[in-house]
XYZ file of C-alpha atoms in Angstrom:
700
model
C -7.440 0.821 -24.195
C -6.540 -1.268 -27.293
C -6.290 0.700 -30.360
C -8.417 0.330 -33.886
C -5.870 -1.366 -35.144
C -5.928 -4.695 -32.577
C -10.098 -5.006 -33.404
C -12.415 -7.173 -35.437
C -14.512 -5.450 -37.698
C -17.748 -7.826 -39.274
C -20.446 -5.996 -40.545
C -24.560 -7.526 -38.743
C -26.743 -8.305 -40.889
C -28.662 -5.083 -41.098
C -25.952 -3.468 -42.505
C -24.420 -1.821 -38.896
C -20.522 -2.015 -38.001
C -19.906 -3.575 -34.898
C -15.558 -3.278 -33.555
C -15.005 -5.925 -31.970
C -12.244 -7.146 -29.355
C -10.254 -10.169 -31.630
C -12.161 -13.429 -30.592
C -8.754 -15.081 -30.118
C -6.358 -14.019 -27.860
C -6.223 -13.802 -23.765
C -9.778 -11.178 -23.540
C -7.965 -9.470 -19.950
C -9.768 -6.340 -19.050
C -8.021 -4.071 -21.667
C -9.976 -3.033 -24.085
C -13.086 -4.797 -23.117
C -16.431 -1.956 -22.697
C -18.352 -2.891 -19.851
C -21.105 -1.358 -18.059
C -21.192 0.941 -15.431
C -20.676 -2.214 -13.332
C -17.773 -3.818 -15.083
C -19.463 -6.395 -16.596
C -18.204 -7.284 -20.291
C -20.450 -5.820 -23.649
C -21.483 -8.544 -26.214
C -23.322 -5.621 -28.589
C -23.504 -2.371 -28.186
C -25.008 -1.984 -31.625
C -28.756 -2.861 -31.115
C -30.956 -2.822 -27.875
C -32.298 -6.478 -26.585
C -35.574 -7.191 -28.234
C -37.750 -10.224 -28.834
C -37.588 -11.277 -32.121
C -35.860 -9.326 -34.952
C -38.771 -6.784 -35.374
C -40.121 -7.072 -32.042
C -40.292 -4.687 -29.124
C -37.828 -4.034 -26.793
C -37.523 -6.217 -23.618
C -37.582 -4.214 -19.953
C -34.582 -6.581 -18.785
C -32.063 -5.176 -21.199
C -30.094 -3.110 -18.509
C -27.172 -1.963 -21.245
C -29.570 0.321 -22.832
C -31.345 1.431 -19.868
C -27.683 2.287 -17.842
C -26.428 3.999 -21.199
C -29.468 6.311 -21.648
C -29.985 6.381 -18.178
C -26.667 7.989 -17.797
C -26.953 10.068 -21.146
C -30.007 11.916 -20.061
C -28.683 12.812 -16.591
C -25.114 14.056 -17.507
C -26.013 18.043 -17.843
C -25.784 19.552 -14.988
C -26.825 22.574 -14.093
C -24.754 24.818 -15.556
C -22.961 28.575 -13.904
C -25.677 31.239 -13.473
C -22.714 33.815 -14.616
C -19.827 32.644 -16.277
C -21.309 29.227 -17.411
C -19.038 30.349 -21.095
C -14.993 28.793 -19.791
C -12.004 28.181 -21.259
C -9.263 26.480 -18.714
C -5.584 25.226 -18.450
C -3.125 23.715 -15.681
C -0.378 25.347 -15.534
C 2.090 26.467 -12.645
C 2.918 30.092 -10.550
C 6.560 30.821 -10.703
C 7.505 33.022 -7.493
C 10.317 35.670 -8.371
C 11.391 37.299 -5.477
C 9.759 36.220 -1.396
C 6.468 37.767 0.221
C 7.614 37.339 3.680
C 8.639 40.634 4.383
C 4.287 41.069 4.089
C 2.475 37.705 4.104
C 3.032 34.803 5.308
C 1.291 32.268 2.982
C 3.490 29.752 2.297
C 3.439 30.009 -2.057
C 5.399 34.001 -1.680
C 7.586 32.457 0.770
C 10.886 31.028 -2.040
C 11.889 32.586 -4.775
C 12.221 29.543 -7.712
C 9.474 28.685 -6.103
C 6.483 26.843 -8.003
C 2.824 25.958 -7.165
C 0.562 24.247 -9.298
C -2.426 25.808 -10.394
C -6.059 25.476 -12.432
C -6.969 28.590 -14.829
C -10.657 29.799 -16.271
C -11.515 32.217 -18.451
C -14.631 33.072 -19.298
C -17.769 34.750 -20.920
C -19.696 36.075 -17.791
C -23.622 36.450 -19.592
C -24.161 34.556 -21.855
C -24.839 30.531 -21.368
C -22.127 27.838 -21.486
C -23.205 27.262 -25.072
C -22.368 30.530 -26.755
C -19.578 32.555 -28.449
C -17.014 33.689 -26.887
C -16.428 36.788 -28.978
C -19.133 38.930 -27.772
C -18.452 42.664 -25.734
C -18.630 41.252 -22.633
C -16.554 40.808 -19.174
C -13.901 38.115 -18.935
C -13.926 36.297 -16.140
C -9.848 35.557 -15.116
C -9.802 33.232 -11.932
C -7.039 30.571 -10.606
C -6.766 27.877 -8.464
C -3.358 27.351 -6.294
C -2.722 24.355 -4.975
C -0.462 25.284 -1.950
C 0.956 23.128 0.932
C -1.423 25.079 2.819
C -4.707 23.895 0.921
C -6.129 25.576 -1.437
C -6.571 29.472 -2.485
C -8.363 30.439 -5.278
C -7.787 34.178 -7.423
C -11.605 34.688 -8.906
C -11.441 38.119 -10.916
C -11.875 39.350 -14.233
C -9.817 41.112 -17.280
C -11.688 44.548 -15.740
C -10.170 46.006 -12.335
C -13.261 47.662 -11.510
C -17.463 46.293 -11.597
C -20.663 47.378 -11.770
C -21.869 47.674 -8.451
C -20.489 48.198 -4.788
C -22.824 46.109 -2.506
C -23.772 42.580 -3.013
C -27.034 43.272 -2.660
C -27.217 44.735 -5.962
C -25.509 41.122 -8.174
C -29.223 39.542 -8.543
C -30.910 42.345 -10.139
C -27.245 43.347 -12.144
C -27.826 39.839 -13.817
C -31.163 39.912 -14.205
C -31.651 42.890 -15.722
C -28.177 42.016 -18.447
C -29.679 38.430 -19.222
C -32.319 37.749 -21.256
C -35.272 39.380 -21.133
C -37.185 38.076 -19.120
C -40.406 38.327 -21.270
C -39.047 37.149 -24.292
C -35.889 34.743 -24.641
C -33.392 37.029 -25.934
C -31.362 38.775 -26.550
C -28.451 36.033 -25.560
C -24.850 37.478 -24.000
C -25.576 41.064 -25.047
C -25.842 43.705 -23.062
C -27.595 45.879 -25.801
C -31.112 45.918 -24.512
C -33.702 47.973 -22.434
C -33.310 46.362 -19.159
C -29.667 46.059 -18.696
C -29.949 49.826 -19.656
C -32.413 50.471 -17.436
C -30.493 49.315 -14.300
C -27.262 50.708 -15.745
C -28.760 54.627 -15.476
C -30.780 54.332 -12.514
C -27.453 52.993 -10.757
C -24.642 55.414 -11.231
C -21.539 53.673 -9.640
C -21.707 51.707 -12.513
C -20.642 54.520 -14.582
C -16.821 53.856 -14.543
C -17.291 49.773 -15.171
C -19.346 51.161 -18.143
C -16.300 53.497 -18.919
C -14.123 49.633 -19.084
C -16.788 47.737 -20.739
C -17.437 50.013 -23.919
C -13.819 50.488 -24.456
C -11.814 47.721 -26.420
C -10.848 45.850 -22.855
C -14.511 43.544 -23.878
C -13.438 42.576 -26.999
C -10.206 41.384 -26.120
C -8.584 39.146 -29.822
C -6.787 35.761 -27.028
C -7.552 34.798 -24.060
C -3.869 35.029 -23.850
C -3.779 38.648 -24.295
C -6.004 40.004 -21.933
C -5.583 40.562 -18.020
C -6.222 40.235 -14.924
C -7.471 42.016 -12.051
C -8.283 40.329 -8.328
C -11.107 43.852 -8.661
C -11.182 43.923 -4.676
C -9.278 44.793 -1.425
C -7.713 42.475 -0.210
C -4.779 42.032 2.936
C -1.206 40.409 3.280
C -0.388 39.289 6.751
C 3.312 38.521 7.683
C 4.073 35.962 10.983
C 3.843 38.877 13.336
C 0.787 40.107 12.494
C 1.331 42.976 10.598
C -0.993 43.854 8.387
C -1.020 45.156 4.041
C -3.453 46.249 1.753
C -2.720 44.297 -1.600
C -4.405 44.384 -4.303
C -3.578 41.669 -7.478
C -2.510 41.544 -11.509
C -2.277 39.392 -14.147
C 0.224 40.879 -16.632
C -0.357 38.836 -19.922
C 3.667 38.525 -21.296
C 1.769 39.215 -25.212
C 0.750 42.045 -23.903
C -2.591 43.361 -24.552
C -4.636 43.100 -27.942
C -8.164 43.805 -28.473
C -10.453 43.492 -31.700
C -11.919 45.630 -33.556
C -15.878 45.465 -32.619
C -17.025 44.611 -36.397
C -14.426 41.925 -36.489
C -15.290 40.655 -33.196
C -18.929 39.807 -35.034
C -17.216 38.484 -38.417
C -15.982 36.183 -35.478
C -18.533 34.689 -33.464
C -20.105 34.094 -37.407
C -16.884 31.847 -38.703
C -15.792 30.276 -35.708
C -17.918 30.692 -31.865
C -14.962 28.517 -30.446
C -12.582 30.830 -31.396
C -10.960 31.991 -27.802
C -11.134 28.013 -27.068
C -9.516 27.436 -29.666
C -6.644 29.729 -29.936
C -5.376 28.463 -26.563
C -6.096 24.880 -26.873
C -4.079 25.487 -29.853
C -1.808 27.490 -28.159
C -0.747 25.452 -25.496
C -0.570 21.886 -28.420
C 2.049 23.776 -30.364
C 4.170 24.905 -26.804
C 4.139 28.833 -27.461
C 2.796 28.410 -23.794
C 0.109 32.032 -22.625
C 2.408 33.588 -19.753
C 1.129 36.062 -17.290
C 3.629 37.918 -14.564
C 1.973 38.840 -11.358
C 2.276 41.983 -9.502
C 1.091 43.561 -6.267
C 0.370 46.755 -5.372
C 0.459 46.647 -1.056
C -0.179 50.115 0.557
C -0.631 50.556 4.078
C -3.354 52.373 5.907
C -1.722 55.296 5.756
C -2.008 55.838 2.184
C -4.818 54.681 1.767
C -6.814 57.713 4.114
C -4.845 59.692 1.717
C -6.493 58.378 -1.057
C -9.443 60.850 -2.858
C -11.303 57.646 -2.306
C -12.734 54.792 -0.474
C -10.538 51.431 -0.955
C -13.194 49.369 0.296
C -15.297 50.218 -3.085
C -14.996 48.325 -6.148
C -16.019 50.703 -8.431
C -12.826 52.670 -8.355
C -8.653 51.836 -8.799
C -5.513 53.140 -7.888
C -3.798 54.262 -10.765
C -0.494 52.645 -11.775
C 1.216 56.293 -11.677
C 0.146 56.513 -8.381
C 1.466 53.261 -7.308
C 3.246 51.059 -9.226
C 2.102 47.353 -9.661
C 5.354 45.603 -8.352
C 5.631 41.847 -10.383
C 6.932 39.223 -8.156
C 6.085 35.759 -9.922
C 4.691 34.486 -13.106
C 1.662 32.256 -14.419
C 2.418 29.639 -17.383
C 0.164 27.484 -18.548
C 1.312 24.121 -20.097
C -1.709 20.988 -20.159
C -4.951 21.751 -21.754
C -6.971 19.324 -19.203
C -7.757 15.743 -20.544
C -11.264 16.139 -19.894
C -13.618 18.914 -20.890
C -16.538 18.497 -18.727
C -14.661 17.182 -15.763
C -12.078 19.636 -15.067
C -13.283 22.460 -16.845
C -17.441 22.734 -15.785
C -16.570 20.977 -12.192
C -14.005 23.603 -10.810
C -15.192 25.388 -8.108
C -14.116 28.720 -7.800
C -14.653 30.512 -4.256
C -13.222 33.665 -3.342
C -13.513 32.673 0.212
C -10.760 30.030 -0.340
C -7.955 31.710 1.592
C -4.508 30.850 3.177
C -2.525 31.564 6.336
C -1.145 35.450 4.924
C -3.924 35.779 3.091
C -6.775 38.067 4.271
C -10.617 39.164 3.362
C -10.765 43.317 3.747
C -14.297 44.723 4.476
C -15.254 45.455 1.330
C -19.136 45.267 0.717
C -18.953 42.910 -2.647
C -16.426 40.949 -1.214
C -18.403 40.432 1.570
C -21.236 38.703 -0.013
C -18.726 36.987 -2.784
C -17.302 34.806 -0.078
C -21.964 33.882 1.028
C -22.346 33.304 -2.602
C -19.731 30.813 -4.233
C -20.132 28.653 -2.568
C -23.614 28.063 -1.796
C -23.605 28.248 -5.992
C -21.601 25.356 -6.121
C -23.055 23.387 -4.137
C -26.115 24.066 -5.653
C -24.907 23.434 -9.247
C -22.243 20.421 -8.348
C -25.054 18.520 -6.322
C -23.027 18.273 -3.137
C -21.208 19.422 -0.493
C -18.732 17.152 -1.380
C -17.407 19.508 -4.836
C -13.968 19.744 -3.042
C -12.764 15.656 -3.372
C -13.357 16.402 -7.176
C -9.680 15.645 -8.554
C -9.660 19.363 -10.085
C -11.149 20.918 -6.741
C -9.625 18.659 -4.369
C -6.006 19.921 -2.345
C -2.712 18.255 -2.696
C -2.420 18.812 0.764
C -3.192 16.501 3.447
C -7.103 17.332 3.920
C -8.454 15.984 7.568
C -11.272 16.980 9.384
C -14.544 15.390 11.179
C -17.024 16.656 8.382
C -18.561 13.531 7.261
C -20.982 11.707 4.299
C -22.805 13.371 2.251
C -24.230 12.758 -1.167
C -21.582 11.346 -3.868
C -18.674 10.919 -0.476
C -16.246 9.594 -1.578
C -13.335 8.962 1.309
C -13.832 6.437 3.569
C -12.716 7.866 6.864
C -11.891 4.641 9.470
C -13.001 4.018 13.383
C -15.727 6.072 15.585
C -13.987 9.520 16.008
C -16.360 12.073 14.374
C -15.969 14.878 16.905
C -13.547 16.868 18.534
C -12.886 17.260 22.126
C -12.851 13.537 22.267
C -11.071 10.631 24.642
C -10.905 7.444 22.105
C -6.936 7.626 22.777
C -6.805 6.681 25.961
C -8.453 3.324 24.874
C -6.173 2.635 22.096
C -8.019 3.969 19.157
C -7.665 7.384 16.577
C -8.300 10.829 18.301
C -8.469 12.804 14.785
C -6.854 15.911 14.246
C -6.767 18.684 16.393
C -6.177 22.907 16.060
C -3.457 24.762 15.689
C -3.340 28.179 17.187
C 0.992 28.613 15.402
C -0.548 27.479 11.989
C -3.348 27.729 11.414
C -5.662 30.658 9.424
C -6.220 33.850 11.966
C -8.461 36.387 10.575
C -7.456 39.989 10.939
C -8.362 41.640 13.756
C -8.954 44.672 11.662
C -9.249 48.155 12.839
C -10.965 48.685 16.519
C -12.210 52.564 15.617
C -15.070 53.907 14.986
C -16.232 53.436 10.589
C -15.881 49.702 12.001
C -18.730 49.695 14.876
C -20.977 50.898 16.072
C -24.955 50.133 15.775
C -26.707 47.817 13.067
C -26.865 49.910 9.499
C -28.558 49.493 6.152
C -26.284 52.331 4.718
C -23.536 53.226 2.034
C -20.780 55.679 3.684
C -20.510 58.599 2.270
C -16.757 57.478 0.946
C -18.183 55.155 -1.647
C -20.084 58.932 -3.556
C -18.161 59.661 -5.706
C -19.273 57.588 -8.924
C -17.806 59.703 -11.935
C -14.293 60.949 -11.184
C -12.340 57.845 -11.956
C -15.052 57.289 -14.972
C -13.636 60.695 -16.680
C -10.198 59.358 -15.883
C -10.304 56.405 -17.406
C -12.214 57.921 -20.691
C -9.686 60.650 -20.996
C -6.451 58.493 -20.208
C -7.351 56.428 -23.285
C -5.248 57.034 -27.320
C -7.843 58.741 -29.341
C -8.608 55.466 -31.749
C -9.701 53.777 -28.081
C -11.981 57.298 -26.952
C -13.730 56.614 -30.656
C -14.382 53.001 -30.497
C -16.236 53.264 -26.248
C -18.080 56.175 -27.701
C -19.440 54.366 -29.910
C -20.275 50.813 -28.255
C -22.540 53.781 -26.273
C -23.890 54.831 -29.599
C -24.169 51.015 -30.887
C -26.134 49.087 -27.361
C -28.238 52.612 -27.328
C -29.227 52.523 -30.028
C -30.913 49.135 -29.552
C -32.557 50.326 -26.320
C -36.407 51.131 -27.540
C -37.664 53.359 -24.175
C -36.202 56.691 -24.767
C -36.180 58.058 -21.201
C -33.234 55.711 -21.191
C -31.257 56.758 -23.357
C -31.532 60.237 -21.702
C -31.418 59.424 -18.465
C -28.184 57.737 -19.558
C -26.416 60.470 -21.153
C -27.439 62.574 -19.142
C -24.740 59.959 -16.488
C -22.458 60.541 -19.650
C -22.393 64.794 -19.750
C -21.220 64.052 -15.613
C -17.774 61.864 -17.206
C -17.801 64.307 -20.399
C -19.728 66.476 -21.808
C -17.475 65.706 -25.144
C -18.041 61.952 -24.997
C -21.806 62.721 -24.517
C -21.790 65.014 -27.350
C -20.876 62.484 -29.217
C -22.603 59.427 -28.063
C -25.947 62.639 -28.198
C -24.835 62.807 -31.951
C -25.028 58.699 -33.172
C -28.261 58.188 -31.362
C -29.276 61.681 -33.583
C -30.775 63.483 -29.743
C -30.029 66.741 -27.599
C -27.364 66.817 -24.889
C -29.738 66.752 -21.438
C -28.471 68.728 -18.970
C -26.088 65.759 -16.210
C -27.596 64.738 -13.976
C -27.407 65.601 -10.279
C -24.311 64.026 -8.102
C -23.806 62.876 -5.428
C -19.833 63.817 -5.281
C -18.272 66.628 -6.650
C -16.572 65.650 -10.076
C -13.095 65.451 -9.588
C -10.529 66.091 -12.457
C -7.415 63.589 -11.630
C -3.979 62.809 -13.393
C -4.770 60.840 -16.203
C -3.277 57.386 -16.403
C -1.365 56.693 -19.286
C -0.804 52.936 -18.060
C -4.899 52.692 -18.701
C -4.336 52.567 -22.919
C -3.909 49.372 -25.136
C -3.635 51.635 -28.226
C 0.607 53.280 -27.164
C 0.297 51.961 -23.504
C 2.774 50.113 -21.558
C 1.592 46.282 -23.051
C 0.843 47.417 -26.013
C 3.483 45.012 -28.042
C 4.847 45.902 -31.523
C 5.073 41.979 -31.695
C 4.154 39.154 -34.371
C 5.329 36.069 -31.302
C 2.542 34.074 -31.080
C 0.096 35.092 -33.527
C -0.877 33.915 -36.540
C -0.535 34.656 -40.259
C -2.370 34.041 -42.967
C -0.894 32.976 -45.923
C -3.470 33.265 -48.793
C -1.807 31.126 -51.834
C -3.880 29.533 -55.643
C -1.950 27.832 -58.249
C 0.790 29.388 -59.790
C 1.846 30.692 -56.248
C 5.495 31.762 -56.165
C 6.819 28.883 -54.381
C 10.267 30.769 -53.219
C 8.221 33.237 -51.678
C 6.246 31.144 -50.121
C 8.646 29.311 -48.384
C 10.242 32.353 -47.369
C 8.024 34.200 -46.115
C 6.804 30.401 -44.101
C 9.650 30.700 -42.473
C 9.925 34.152 -41.129
C 7.032 34.344 -39.855
C 7.879 31.409 -37.602
C 11.302 33.033 -37.101
C 9.109 35.973 -35.630
C 7.451 33.767 -33.243
C 4.131 33.263 -35.293
C 2.618 30.295 -36.395
C 2.622 30.998 -40.471
C -1.365 30.017 -42.179
C -1.479 28.609 -45.399
C -4.880 29.286 -46.681
C -6.373 28.485 -49.978
C -9.565 27.756 -52.510
C -9.559 24.118 -51.298
C -8.113 22.698 -48.166
C -6.316 19.810 -50.684
C -3.644 22.755 -51.742
C -2.810 24.652 -54.400
C -0.277 24.034 -57.275
C 2.590 26.319 -56.881
C 4.911 27.719 -59.346
C 7.592 24.663 -59.329
C 5.276 22.042 -59.607
C 4.527 21.182 -56.513
C 1.686 20.812 -54.230
C 1.527 23.306 -52.047
C -1.159 21.705 -48.655
C -3.603 24.012 -47.159
C -3.820 23.862 -43.235
C -7.490 26.383 -44.009
C -9.846 26.370 -46.877
C -10.600 30.187 -47.892
C -13.838 30.172 -47.859
C -13.736 29.216 -43.702
C -11.130 30.867 -42.499
C -11.869 34.251 -43.004
C -9.489 36.551 -42.612
C -11.058 37.878 -39.321
C -9.024 34.492 -37.680
C -6.007 35.970 -38.882
C -3.469 39.021 -37.333
C -2.015 39.664 -40.734
C -2.264 38.924 -44.162
C -0.428 38.153 -47.288
C -1.709 37.555 -50.331
C 1.043 35.414 -52.681
C -0.407 34.572 -56.208
C 0.420 34.437 -59.726
C -1.619 36.239 -62.361
C -3.652 33.083 -63.128
C -4.336 32.836 -59.098
C -4.806 36.389 -59.007
C -7.313 36.649 -62.263
C -9.310 33.322 -60.897
C -10.191 35.040 -57.461
C -11.301 37.821 -59.140
C -14.928 36.769 -58.714
C -14.832 35.273 -55.555
C -16.502 36.858 -52.780
C -14.921 35.159 -50.416
C -11.490 36.482 -51.312
C -12.729 39.998 -52.073
C -13.459 39.863 -48.831
C -10.612 38.239 -46.981
C -9.312 41.533 -48.590
C -12.149 44.001 -47.593
C -12.105 42.640 -44.092
C -8.313 42.913 -43.503
C -8.254 46.488 -44.445
C -10.622 47.229 -42.630
C -9.733 45.941 -39.185
C -6.440 47.722 -39.944
C -4.164 44.833 -40.365
C -1.050 44.694 -41.926
C -1.237 43.119 -45.922
C 1.777 42.239 -47.846
C 0.690 40.788 -51.624
C 2.950 40.437 -54.830
C 2.541 42.454 -57.431
C -0.060 40.247 -59.261
C -2.540 40.406 -56.788
C -2.868 43.826 -56.850
C -5.954 43.717 -59.328
C -8.044 41.479 -56.234
C -6.383 44.450 -54.136
C -7.970 47.075 -56.277
C -11.327 45.331 -56.468
C -11.563 45.936 -52.672
C -11.069 49.188 -52.390
C -8.331 48.633 -50.426
C -5.557 51.986 -50.768
C -1.870 51.829 -50.050
C -0.554 53.295 -46.667
C 2.033 51.721 -44.899
C 0.732 48.560 -43.405
C 0.245 47.805 -47.113
C 3.591 46.110 -48.401
C 4.650 44.093 -50.989
C 5.185 39.861 -49.542
C 8.552 39.587 -48.043
C 10.690 41.056 -44.943
C 8.924 44.118 -45.076
C 5.522 42.363 -44.315
C 7.017 40.862 -41.620
C 7.857 43.826 -39.450
C 5.127 45.529 -40.334
C 2.603 42.908 -39.406
C 3.610 43.405 -35.364
C 0.545 45.975 -34.918
C -2.178 47.671 -36.349
C -2.468 50.811 -38.386
C -5.259 52.681 -35.860
C -4.185 56.206 -38.510
C -6.223 53.900 -41.312
C -9.390 53.528 -39.486
C -10.685 57.187 -40.214
C -11.262 56.274 -44.041
C -13.107 52.812 -43.411
C -15.706 53.181 -40.648
C -17.126 56.770 -39.622
C -17.154 56.738 -35.408
C -18.841 59.118 -33.024
């Protein structure tokens, strides 16, 4: 395309700007504006009219085509997972899995497979914010040599329901209430909790949804799960059950609820921007790929059914085997063409990967294909570049809306004998390398009469919910209880609140008591259970705080450095260098975006303006102020709030002695996370200070 420097710029009679291809030149096709039919456009600023002030003429095909296309630019958004961000990358296998799977991408250690990964919220629309309390979708499309494999999961390993027939009810309940059209992207309302309180099978998922897992700090610091139990099948036809896991190399990190709310106001695109900027600066997000592989004997010995999508296998019971990694290293060239049009489907599997009889998974195998046709408008959506396999595609499917391929010959069926006439005969099936469905167990529980029934092995709805809550660190338990108080406080129907409390008694009486106290309500009797509630061994791996994936590090994070006129130039330079050496991004923040005049007379440019970059946008702050700068900011509400929020959100605060009056005014009290703005700060900035929390907020 022609660059702006190659344009002639002229002003029209009405003062409008015309950027034009130079009149003198070769006039090659490059750089010429055209219609969709390839016809060059002479004027892109004015409609064709009858006279200067006359009516617009219907024959203006340039106008009609431009407006027509604009009017049809939007396609139906996804009913769920509408708000998403995605990136290209690759999957690299650490070790061969040929012993348990014949899938080609699992055969050769060190081999890389292209992927396209999309993260999303669930409940909100495409225009909602990035940071609501919500499950995050985690969908990966592997472009393998044998075709596309879509691993379509979430950042939580379980789901709300056991049977796909309840999915429409679940989503209808959590979406905006039908009569009033609000709330958007929120579960804190009557219809959701009415449904959940009547669905005890949702209780385990609710524990995760009310935990810090659903208010992540970054998409780069979430786990991913396949949710269901799948099968791996090797070359001999032997089946192994498997659960899939993604573990972030930057560790798990969440926000606080107050912080998430304020981020939504400061930057609705916070997660999308963070992912974009990380990839742009070469700080590529990375996850390790793990599996829990087990046989039928192991499955039969578990105290729950592995086909139940509301259950996990704790890592302490079956450790995760890390077998590969995923690196995201390229942002999409066009958001709509790729992130919006990508079509994932759990039914897209390759030989060596197969399904189980999980009733939620079975329903998803139908639903996704159907919804992509509805959303993208054609059965040929697989021909869109982001959806197209990177291996040969050969079949007898023909025609349909927006058909982009041009098959040759007349072989559009098989069997045929057209080769006898010297014609192309087309592809054929292959029992050797083609996908074969695993036959399954020829046992009584997979045969018999046609039934609409839930197996008794699915009946325990509270034991794993109890396991999850009791495995959390104390601050996480307080956050979960407080989240339940917040959500149920928005529920206007008292009987719904009471019923939910009854269910919580089965999870943990102390939890129910804390929530009831927060609601100023009495603790009711426990609701009736369909199976005895068990006290399972705790799983510390489920924790974020103090868990195996909480990393005390600055790597991949952002440190805000607040400066003003008179700030110590050397101190700022040393901090910037030290933060960078720690693998973090230093962000210079000043009262004016043009920067501040430093102690040595130099001008230090700012990356962000104080009023537009509150401390919720960064992971730690350093306040490098002179007396002059501190005096100036003592009456600046944005500066005081900057300090208050950093302290209230338990972040490390480094400061110069001259900045102390501002910290005092903001209520910042000395503790292990409030340190001088030197090397001690860089060391302190790699974590949050949970011991501070009881002094800054009331928790359930």
